[in-house]
mmCIF file of C-alpha atoms in Angstrom:
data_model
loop_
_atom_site.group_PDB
_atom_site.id
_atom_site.type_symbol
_atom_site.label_atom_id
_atom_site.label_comp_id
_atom_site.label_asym_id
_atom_site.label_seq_id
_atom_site.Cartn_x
_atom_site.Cartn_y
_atom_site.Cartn_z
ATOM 1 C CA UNK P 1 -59.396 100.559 149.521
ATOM 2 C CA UNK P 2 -59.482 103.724 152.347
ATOM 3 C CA UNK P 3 -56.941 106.550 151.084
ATOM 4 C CA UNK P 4 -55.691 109.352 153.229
ATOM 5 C CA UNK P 5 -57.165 112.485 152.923
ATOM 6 C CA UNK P 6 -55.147 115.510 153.296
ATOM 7 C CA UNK P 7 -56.218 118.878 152.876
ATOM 8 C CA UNK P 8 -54.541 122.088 151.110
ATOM 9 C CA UNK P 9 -54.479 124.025 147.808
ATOM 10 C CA UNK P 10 -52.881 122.136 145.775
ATOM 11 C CA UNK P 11 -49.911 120.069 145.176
ATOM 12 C CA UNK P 12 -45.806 121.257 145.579
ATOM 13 C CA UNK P 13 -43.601 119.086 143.436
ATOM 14 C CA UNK P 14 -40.179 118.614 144.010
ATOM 15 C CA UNK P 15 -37.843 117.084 141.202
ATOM 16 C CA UNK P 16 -35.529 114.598 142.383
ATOM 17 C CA UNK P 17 -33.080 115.897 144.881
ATOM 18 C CA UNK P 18 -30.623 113.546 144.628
ATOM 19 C CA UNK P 19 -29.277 113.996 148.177
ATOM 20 C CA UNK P 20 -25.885 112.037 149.590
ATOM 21 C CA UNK P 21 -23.481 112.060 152.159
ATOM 22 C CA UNK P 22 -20.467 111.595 148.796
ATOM 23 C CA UNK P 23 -20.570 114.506 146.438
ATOM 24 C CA UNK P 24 -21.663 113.133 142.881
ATOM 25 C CA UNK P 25 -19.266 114.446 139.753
ATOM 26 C CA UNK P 26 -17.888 117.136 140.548
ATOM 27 C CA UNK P 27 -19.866 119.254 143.046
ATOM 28 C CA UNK P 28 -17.780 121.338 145.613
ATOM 29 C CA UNK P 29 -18.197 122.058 149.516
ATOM 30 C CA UNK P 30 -21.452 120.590 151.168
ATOM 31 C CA UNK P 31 -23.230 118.576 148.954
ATOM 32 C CA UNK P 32 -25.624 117.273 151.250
ATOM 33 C CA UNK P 33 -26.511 120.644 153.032
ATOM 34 C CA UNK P 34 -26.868 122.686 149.467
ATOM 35 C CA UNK P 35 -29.469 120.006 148.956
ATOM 36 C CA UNK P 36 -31.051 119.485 152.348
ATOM 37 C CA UNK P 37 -31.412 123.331 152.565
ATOM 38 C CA UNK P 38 -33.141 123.507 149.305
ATOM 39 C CA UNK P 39 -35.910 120.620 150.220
ATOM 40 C CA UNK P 40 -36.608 123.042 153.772
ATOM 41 C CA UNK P 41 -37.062 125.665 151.954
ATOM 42 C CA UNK P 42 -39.274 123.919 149.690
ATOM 43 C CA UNK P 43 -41.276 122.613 152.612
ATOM 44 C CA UNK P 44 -41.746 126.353 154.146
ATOM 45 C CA UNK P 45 -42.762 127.676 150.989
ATOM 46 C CA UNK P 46 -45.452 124.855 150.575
ATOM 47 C CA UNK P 47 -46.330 125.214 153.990
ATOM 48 C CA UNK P 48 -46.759 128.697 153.557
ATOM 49 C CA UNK P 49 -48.566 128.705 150.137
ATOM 50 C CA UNK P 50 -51.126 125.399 151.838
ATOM 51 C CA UNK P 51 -49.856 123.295 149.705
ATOM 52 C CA UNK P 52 -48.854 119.055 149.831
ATOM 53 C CA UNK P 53 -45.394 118.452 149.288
ATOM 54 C CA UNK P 54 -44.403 115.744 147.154
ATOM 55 C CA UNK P 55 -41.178 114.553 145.771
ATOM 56 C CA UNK P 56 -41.080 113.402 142.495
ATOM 57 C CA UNK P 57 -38.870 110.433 142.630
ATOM 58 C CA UNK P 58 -34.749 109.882 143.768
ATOM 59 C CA UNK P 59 -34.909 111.355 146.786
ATOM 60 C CA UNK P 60 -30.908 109.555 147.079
ATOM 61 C CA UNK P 61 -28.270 110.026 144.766
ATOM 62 C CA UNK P 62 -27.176 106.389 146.553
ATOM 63 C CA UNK P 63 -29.682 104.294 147.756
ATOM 64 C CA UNK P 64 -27.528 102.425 150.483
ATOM 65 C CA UNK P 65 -24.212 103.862 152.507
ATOM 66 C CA UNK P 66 -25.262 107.300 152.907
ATOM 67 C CA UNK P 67 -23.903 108.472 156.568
ATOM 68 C CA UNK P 68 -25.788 108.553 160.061
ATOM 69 C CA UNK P 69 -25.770 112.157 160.365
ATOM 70 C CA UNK P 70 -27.482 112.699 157.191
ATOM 71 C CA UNK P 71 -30.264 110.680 157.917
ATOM 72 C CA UNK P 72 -30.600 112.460 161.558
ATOM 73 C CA UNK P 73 -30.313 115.483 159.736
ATOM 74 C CA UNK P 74 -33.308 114.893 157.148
ATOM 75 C CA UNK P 75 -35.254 113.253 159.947
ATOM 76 C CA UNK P 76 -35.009 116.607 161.727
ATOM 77 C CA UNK P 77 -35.861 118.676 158.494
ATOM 78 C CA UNK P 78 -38.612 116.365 156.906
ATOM 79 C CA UNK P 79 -40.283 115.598 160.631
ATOM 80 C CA UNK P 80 -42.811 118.855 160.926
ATOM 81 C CA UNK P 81 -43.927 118.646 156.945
ATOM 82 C CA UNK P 82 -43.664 114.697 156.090
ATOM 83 C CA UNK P 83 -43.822 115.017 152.471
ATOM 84 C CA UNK P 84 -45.184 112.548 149.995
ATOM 85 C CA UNK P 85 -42.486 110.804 148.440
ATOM 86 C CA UNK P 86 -42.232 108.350 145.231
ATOM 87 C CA UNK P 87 -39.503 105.679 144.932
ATOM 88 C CA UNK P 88 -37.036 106.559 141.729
ATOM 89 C CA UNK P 89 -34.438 104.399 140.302
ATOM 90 C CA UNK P 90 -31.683 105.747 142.761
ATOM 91 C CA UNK P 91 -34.088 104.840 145.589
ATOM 92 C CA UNK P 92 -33.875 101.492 145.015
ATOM 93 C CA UNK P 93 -30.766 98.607 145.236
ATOM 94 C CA UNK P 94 -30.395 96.305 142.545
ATOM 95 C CA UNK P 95 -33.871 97.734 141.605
ATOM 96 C CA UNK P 96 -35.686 96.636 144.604
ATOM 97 C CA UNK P 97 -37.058 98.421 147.157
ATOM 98 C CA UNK P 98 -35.649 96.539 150.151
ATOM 99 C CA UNK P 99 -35.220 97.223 154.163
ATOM 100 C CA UNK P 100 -31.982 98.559 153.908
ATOM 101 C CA UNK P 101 -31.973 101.284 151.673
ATOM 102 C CA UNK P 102 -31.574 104.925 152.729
ATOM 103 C CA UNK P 103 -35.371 105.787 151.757
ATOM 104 C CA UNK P 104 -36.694 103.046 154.000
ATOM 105 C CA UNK P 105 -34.787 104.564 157.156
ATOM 106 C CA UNK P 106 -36.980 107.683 156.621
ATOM 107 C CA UNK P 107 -40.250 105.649 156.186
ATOM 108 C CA UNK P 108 -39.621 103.503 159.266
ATOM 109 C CA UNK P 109 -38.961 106.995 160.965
ATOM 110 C CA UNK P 110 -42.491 107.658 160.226
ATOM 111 C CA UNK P 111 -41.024 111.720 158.771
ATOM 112 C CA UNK P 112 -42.188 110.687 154.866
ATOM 113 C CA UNK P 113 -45.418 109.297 153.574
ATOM 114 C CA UNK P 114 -43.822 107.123 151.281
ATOM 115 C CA UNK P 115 -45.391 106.333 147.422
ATOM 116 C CA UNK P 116 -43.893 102.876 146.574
ATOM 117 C CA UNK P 117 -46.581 100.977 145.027
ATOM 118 C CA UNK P 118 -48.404 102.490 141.795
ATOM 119 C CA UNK P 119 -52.067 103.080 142.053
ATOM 120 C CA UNK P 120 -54.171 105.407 143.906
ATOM 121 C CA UNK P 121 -51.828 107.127 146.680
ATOM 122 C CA UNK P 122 -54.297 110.075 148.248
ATOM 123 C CA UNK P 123 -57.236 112.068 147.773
ATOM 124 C CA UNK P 124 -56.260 115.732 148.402
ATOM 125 C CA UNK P 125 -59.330 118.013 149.437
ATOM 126 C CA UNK P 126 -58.907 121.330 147.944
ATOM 127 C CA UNK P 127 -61.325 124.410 147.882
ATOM 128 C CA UNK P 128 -62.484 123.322 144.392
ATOM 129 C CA UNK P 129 -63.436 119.818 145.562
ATOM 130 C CA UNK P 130 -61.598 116.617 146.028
ATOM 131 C CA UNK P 131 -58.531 115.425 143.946
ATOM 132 C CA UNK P 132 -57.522 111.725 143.375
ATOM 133 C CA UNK P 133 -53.560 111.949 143.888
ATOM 134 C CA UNK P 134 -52.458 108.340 142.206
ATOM 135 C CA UNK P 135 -48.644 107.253 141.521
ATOM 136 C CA UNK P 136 -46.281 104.859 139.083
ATOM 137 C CA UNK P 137 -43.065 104.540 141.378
ATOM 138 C CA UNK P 138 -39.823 103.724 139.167
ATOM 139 C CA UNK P 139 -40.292 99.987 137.459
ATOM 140 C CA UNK P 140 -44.338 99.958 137.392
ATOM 141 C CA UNK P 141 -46.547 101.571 134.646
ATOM 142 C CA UNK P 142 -48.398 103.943 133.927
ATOM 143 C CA UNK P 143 -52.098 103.113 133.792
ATOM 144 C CA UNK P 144 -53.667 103.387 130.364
ATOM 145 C CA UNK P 145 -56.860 105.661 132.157
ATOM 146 C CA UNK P 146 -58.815 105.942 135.202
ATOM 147 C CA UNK P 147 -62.235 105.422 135.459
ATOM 148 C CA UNK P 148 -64.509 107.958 137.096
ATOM 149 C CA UNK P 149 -67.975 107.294 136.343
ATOM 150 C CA UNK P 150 -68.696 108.024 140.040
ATOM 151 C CA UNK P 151 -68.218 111.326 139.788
ATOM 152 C CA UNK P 152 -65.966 111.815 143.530
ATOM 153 C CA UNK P 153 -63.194 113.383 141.835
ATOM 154 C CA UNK P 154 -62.870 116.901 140.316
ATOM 155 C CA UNK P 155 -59.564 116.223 139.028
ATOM 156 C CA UNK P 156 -57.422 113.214 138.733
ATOM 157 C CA UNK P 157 -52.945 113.359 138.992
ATOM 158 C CA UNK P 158 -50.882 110.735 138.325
ATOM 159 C CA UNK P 159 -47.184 111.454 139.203
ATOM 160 C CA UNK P 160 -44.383 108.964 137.764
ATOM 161 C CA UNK P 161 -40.597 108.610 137.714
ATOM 162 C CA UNK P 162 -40.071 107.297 133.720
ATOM 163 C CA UNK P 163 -39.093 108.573 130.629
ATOM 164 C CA UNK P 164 -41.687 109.957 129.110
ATOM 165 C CA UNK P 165 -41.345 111.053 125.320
ATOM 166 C CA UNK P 166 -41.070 114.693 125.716
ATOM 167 C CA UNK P 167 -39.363 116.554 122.779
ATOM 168 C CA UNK P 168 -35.216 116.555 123.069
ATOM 169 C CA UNK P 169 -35.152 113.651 125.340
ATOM 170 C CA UNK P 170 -33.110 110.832 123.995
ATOM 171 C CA UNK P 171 -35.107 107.893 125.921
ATOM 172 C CA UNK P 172 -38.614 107.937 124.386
ATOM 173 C CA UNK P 173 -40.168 104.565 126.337
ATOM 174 C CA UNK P 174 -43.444 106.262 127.100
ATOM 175 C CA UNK P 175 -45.725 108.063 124.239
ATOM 176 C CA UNK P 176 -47.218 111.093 125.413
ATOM 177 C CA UNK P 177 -51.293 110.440 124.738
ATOM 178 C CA UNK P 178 -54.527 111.271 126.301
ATOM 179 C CA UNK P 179 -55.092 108.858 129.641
ATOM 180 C CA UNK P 180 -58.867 108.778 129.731
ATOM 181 C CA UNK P 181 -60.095 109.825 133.175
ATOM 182 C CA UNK P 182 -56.969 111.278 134.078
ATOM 183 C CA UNK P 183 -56.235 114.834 134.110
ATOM 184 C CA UNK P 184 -52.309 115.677 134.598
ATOM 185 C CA UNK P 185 -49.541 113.277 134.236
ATOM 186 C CA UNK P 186 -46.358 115.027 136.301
ATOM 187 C CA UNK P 187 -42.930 113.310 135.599
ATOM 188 C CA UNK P 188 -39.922 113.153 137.801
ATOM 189 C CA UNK P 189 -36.684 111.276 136.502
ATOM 190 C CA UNK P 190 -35.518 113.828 133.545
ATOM 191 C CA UNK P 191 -33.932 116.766 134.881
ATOM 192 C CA UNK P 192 -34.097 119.181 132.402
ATOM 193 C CA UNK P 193 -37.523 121.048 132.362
ATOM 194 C CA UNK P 194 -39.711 120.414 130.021
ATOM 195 C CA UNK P 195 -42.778 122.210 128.029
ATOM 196 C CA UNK P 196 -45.914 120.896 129.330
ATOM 197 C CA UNK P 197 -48.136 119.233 126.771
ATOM 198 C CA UNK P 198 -51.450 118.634 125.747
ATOM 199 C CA UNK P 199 -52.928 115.152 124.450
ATOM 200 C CA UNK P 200 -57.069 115.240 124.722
ATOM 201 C CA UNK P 201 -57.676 115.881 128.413
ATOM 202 C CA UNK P 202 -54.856 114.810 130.097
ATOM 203 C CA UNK P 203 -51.680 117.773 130.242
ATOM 204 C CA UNK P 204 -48.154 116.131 130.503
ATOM 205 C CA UNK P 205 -45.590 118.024 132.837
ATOM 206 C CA UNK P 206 -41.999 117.989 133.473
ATOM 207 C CA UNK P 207 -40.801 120.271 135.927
ATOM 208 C CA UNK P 208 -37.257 119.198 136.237
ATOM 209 C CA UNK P 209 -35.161 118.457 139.111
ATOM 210 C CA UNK P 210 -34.216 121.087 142.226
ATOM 211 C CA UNK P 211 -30.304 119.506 142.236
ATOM 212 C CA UNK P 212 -27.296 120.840 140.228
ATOM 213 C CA UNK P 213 -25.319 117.537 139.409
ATOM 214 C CA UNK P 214 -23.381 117.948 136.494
ATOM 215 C CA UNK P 215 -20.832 120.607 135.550
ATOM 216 C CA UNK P 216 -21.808 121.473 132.159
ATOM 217 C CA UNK P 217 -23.120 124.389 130.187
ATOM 218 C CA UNK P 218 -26.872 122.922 131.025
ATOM 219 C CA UNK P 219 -26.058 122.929 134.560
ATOM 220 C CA UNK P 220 -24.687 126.300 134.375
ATOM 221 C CA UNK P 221 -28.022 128.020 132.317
ATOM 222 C CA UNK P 222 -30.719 126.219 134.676
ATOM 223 C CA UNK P 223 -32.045 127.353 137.647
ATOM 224 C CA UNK P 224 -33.214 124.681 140.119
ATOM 225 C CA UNK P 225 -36.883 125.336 140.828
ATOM 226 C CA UNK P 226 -39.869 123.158 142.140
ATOM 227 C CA UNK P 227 -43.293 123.051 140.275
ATOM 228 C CA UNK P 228 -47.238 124.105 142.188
ATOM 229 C CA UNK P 229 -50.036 122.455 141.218
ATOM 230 C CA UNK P 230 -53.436 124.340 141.583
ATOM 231 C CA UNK P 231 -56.866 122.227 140.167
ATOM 232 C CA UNK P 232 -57.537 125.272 138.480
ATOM 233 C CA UNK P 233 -54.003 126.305 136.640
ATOM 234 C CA UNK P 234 -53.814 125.567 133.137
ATOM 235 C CA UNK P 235 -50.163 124.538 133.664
ATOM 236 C CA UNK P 236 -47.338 124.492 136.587
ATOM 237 C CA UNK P 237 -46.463 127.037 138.373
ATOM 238 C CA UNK P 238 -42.891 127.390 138.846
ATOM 239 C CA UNK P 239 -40.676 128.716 141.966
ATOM 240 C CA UNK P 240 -36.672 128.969 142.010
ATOM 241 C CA UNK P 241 -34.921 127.654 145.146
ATOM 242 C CA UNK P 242 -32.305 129.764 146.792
ATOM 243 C CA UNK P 243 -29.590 128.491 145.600
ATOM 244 C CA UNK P 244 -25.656 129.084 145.702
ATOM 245 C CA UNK P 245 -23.672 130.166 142.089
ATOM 246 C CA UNK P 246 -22.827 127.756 139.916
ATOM 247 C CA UNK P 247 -19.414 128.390 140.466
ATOM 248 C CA UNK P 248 -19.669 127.870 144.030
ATOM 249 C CA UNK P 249 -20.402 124.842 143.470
ATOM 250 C CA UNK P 250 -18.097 123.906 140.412
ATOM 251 C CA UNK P 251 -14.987 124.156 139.624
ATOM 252 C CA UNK P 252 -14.476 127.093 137.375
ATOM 253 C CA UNK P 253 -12.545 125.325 134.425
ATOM 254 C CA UNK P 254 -13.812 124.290 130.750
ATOM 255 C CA UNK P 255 -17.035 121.912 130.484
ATOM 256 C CA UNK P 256 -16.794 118.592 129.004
ATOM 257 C CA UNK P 257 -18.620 117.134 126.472
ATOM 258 C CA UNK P 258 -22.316 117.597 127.251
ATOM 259 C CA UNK P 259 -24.451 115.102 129.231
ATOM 260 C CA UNK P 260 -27.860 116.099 130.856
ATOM 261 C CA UNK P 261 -28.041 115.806 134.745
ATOM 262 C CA UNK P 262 -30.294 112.889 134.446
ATOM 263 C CA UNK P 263 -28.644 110.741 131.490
ATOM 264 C CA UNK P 264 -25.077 110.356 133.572
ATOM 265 C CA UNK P 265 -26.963 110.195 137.383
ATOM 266 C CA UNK P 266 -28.854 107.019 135.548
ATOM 267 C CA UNK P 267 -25.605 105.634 134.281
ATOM 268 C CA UNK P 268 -23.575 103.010 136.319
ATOM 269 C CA UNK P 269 -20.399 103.139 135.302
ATOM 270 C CA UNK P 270 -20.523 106.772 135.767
ATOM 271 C CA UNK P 271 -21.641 106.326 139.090
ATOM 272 C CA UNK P 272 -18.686 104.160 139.648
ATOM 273 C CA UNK P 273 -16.453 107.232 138.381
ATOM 274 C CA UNK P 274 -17.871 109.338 140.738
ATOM 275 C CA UNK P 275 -17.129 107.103 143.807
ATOM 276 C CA UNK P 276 -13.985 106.875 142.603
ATOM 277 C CA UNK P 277 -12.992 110.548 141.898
ATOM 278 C CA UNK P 278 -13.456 111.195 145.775
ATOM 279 C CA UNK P 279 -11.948 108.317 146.967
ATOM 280 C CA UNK P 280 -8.671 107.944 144.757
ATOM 281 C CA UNK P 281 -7.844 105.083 145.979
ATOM 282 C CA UNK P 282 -6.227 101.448 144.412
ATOM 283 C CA UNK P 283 -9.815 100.347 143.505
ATOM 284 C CA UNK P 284 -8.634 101.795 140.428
ATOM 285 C CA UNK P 285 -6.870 98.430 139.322
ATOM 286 C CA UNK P 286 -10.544 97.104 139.375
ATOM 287 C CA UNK P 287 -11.866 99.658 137.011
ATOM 288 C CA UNK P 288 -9.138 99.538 134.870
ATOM 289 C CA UNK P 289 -10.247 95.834 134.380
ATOM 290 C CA UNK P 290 -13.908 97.117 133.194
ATOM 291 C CA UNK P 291 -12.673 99.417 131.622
ATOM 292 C CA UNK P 292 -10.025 97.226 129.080
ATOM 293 C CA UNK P 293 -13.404 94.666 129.073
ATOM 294 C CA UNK P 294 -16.035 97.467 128.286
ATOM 295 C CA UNK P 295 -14.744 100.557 126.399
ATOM 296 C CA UNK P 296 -15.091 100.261 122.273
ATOM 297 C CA UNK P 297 -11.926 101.967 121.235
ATOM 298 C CA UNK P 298 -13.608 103.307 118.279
ATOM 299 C CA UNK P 299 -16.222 105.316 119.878
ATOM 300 C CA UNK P 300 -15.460 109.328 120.314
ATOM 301 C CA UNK P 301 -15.878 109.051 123.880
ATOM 302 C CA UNK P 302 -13.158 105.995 124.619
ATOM 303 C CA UNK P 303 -10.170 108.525 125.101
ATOM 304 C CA UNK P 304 -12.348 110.939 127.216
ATOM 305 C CA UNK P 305 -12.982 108.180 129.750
ATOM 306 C CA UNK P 306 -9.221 106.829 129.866
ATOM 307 C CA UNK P 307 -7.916 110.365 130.465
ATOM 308 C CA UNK P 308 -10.728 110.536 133.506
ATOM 309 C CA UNK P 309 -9.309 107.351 134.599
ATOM 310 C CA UNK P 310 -6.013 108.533 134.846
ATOM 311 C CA UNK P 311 -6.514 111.828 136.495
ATOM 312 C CA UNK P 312 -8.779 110.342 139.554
ATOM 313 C CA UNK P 313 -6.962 107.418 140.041
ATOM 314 C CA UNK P 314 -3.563 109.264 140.033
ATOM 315 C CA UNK P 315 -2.651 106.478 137.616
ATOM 316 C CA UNK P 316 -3.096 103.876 140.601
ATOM 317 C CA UNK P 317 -3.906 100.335 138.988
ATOM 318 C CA UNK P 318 -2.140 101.593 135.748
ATOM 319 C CA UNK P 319 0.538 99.422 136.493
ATOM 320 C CA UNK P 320 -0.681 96.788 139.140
ATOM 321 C CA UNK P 321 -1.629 94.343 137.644
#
């Protein structure tokens, strides 16, 4: 199999964006610029600093119905740098890749070089020799090694969208180990940063995600910053993105109970809540349904979700039915 070869210093890594023409949660003002201004700058720094950019996973906070103009308006941005980009979750419908999904728009455009099947993606030439650049989109796994008894590579990255067992992470699906032959492991798909660590000679990394998505006292402490790769750093490098204030952004009211950026963007039926708190409209009656058929009344949480209900429908399908 022929890879492309691209050439710079190193690798710029850039933690699910999350990017969509409807404002997830609660996130004020231009959603879609905040974010689409973050990946330029991104790209300039990279470009500046000769290094690949390469996005980590859910590039779309929806994978389908995300406007026209947005589209145009990453076409425009992502054109001159045409990043390296790995299918997440949110990437995908019904957890397929298909034709009509956002992502695909922005492949066909020819603007991304798109990472959607897991194996070797690229060989990056860098001034300390040539780097295998290989990839585990969302839904495929992670190889148990690589073998290099050939010698061509002088380092060996495998980047993934899973969740990986990093301390304080409540989905532990994959144990952090050595991968013989491979040298770094870099993780999109859990937001919060993590502590890089070190199983035999393979270091697993975590450098969180570059979008603010959740209002919460996480969201509020966090700065959203992208991670460098260099074949001679002992760990990531990390730059903050210009960003706007947290509370120019959020509301500036008391935080709910706490949920990590990643945990509710994964979650369906908060995804649902989101669409819904923007468009207050009657599909309310239809929640209200799931809701009566899905919500344990014991659990702490049940009353939470009924008084969110209420407040973003208005009430509407209360009494509809």
């Amino acid at each position: 199999m022929s890879l492309d070869i691209v050439q710079g210093k190193g690798l710029f890594l850039i933690g699910d964006p999350h990017i969509a023409s409807t404002p997830p949660g609660q996130r004020l003002g231009d959603f879609a610029l905040d974010v689409l201004n973050k990946l330029e700058a991104c790209f300039k720094q990279a470009a500046a600093l000769d290094m690949v950019p390469l996005i980590l996973g859910d590039l779309f906070h929806w994978p389908r119905d995300n406007g026209n103009s947005l589209l145009v308006d990453m076409i425009r941005v992502f054109r001159p740098y045409k990043p390296f980009v790995l299918v997440g979750n949110h990437d995908k419908y019904q957890a397929r890749f298909t034709p009509d999904v956002s992502m695909a728009v922005l492949d066909a455009a020819g603007v991304i070089r798109l990472i959607s099947d897991d194996g070797p993606a690229f060989e990056l030439e860098t001034p300390q020799g040539l780097v295998l650049v290989g990839g585990s989109p969302d839904g495929t796994k992670i190889p148990k090694g690589y073998d290099r008894k050939d010698g061509r590579y002088t380092k060996v990255v495998w980047v993934t969208h899973h969740n990986i067992s990093f301390p304080d992470c409540k989905k532990l699906q994959h144990t952090i180990k050595e991968k013989s032959g491979i040298d770094w492991i870099i993780n999109g798909h859990i937001h919060g940063p993590r502590e890089s660590i070190i199983e035999g000679m393979t270091t697993w990394a975590n450098p969180g995600n570059i979008s603010r998505l959740i209002f919460s006292q996480f969201g509020l402490e966090r700065k959203p910053q992208a991670g460098i790769w260099t074949p001679d750093g002992e760990d990531l490098d990390l730059w903050e993105i210009p960003h706007r204030d947290f509370y120019e952004v959020f509301p500036d009211q008391e935080f709910p109970l706490e949920l990590e950026d990643a945990e509710a963007a994964e979650s369906k039926f908060l995804q649902g809540l989101e669409r819904l708190a923007w468009k207050r409209t009657h599909e309310g009656a239809g929640l209200k349904q799931f809701l009566e058929e899905n919500i344990d009344p014991h659990e702490p949480e049940s009353k939470l979700i009924w008084e969110l209900y209420t407040e973003v429908t208005d009430g509407n399908g209360a009494g509809n039915e």
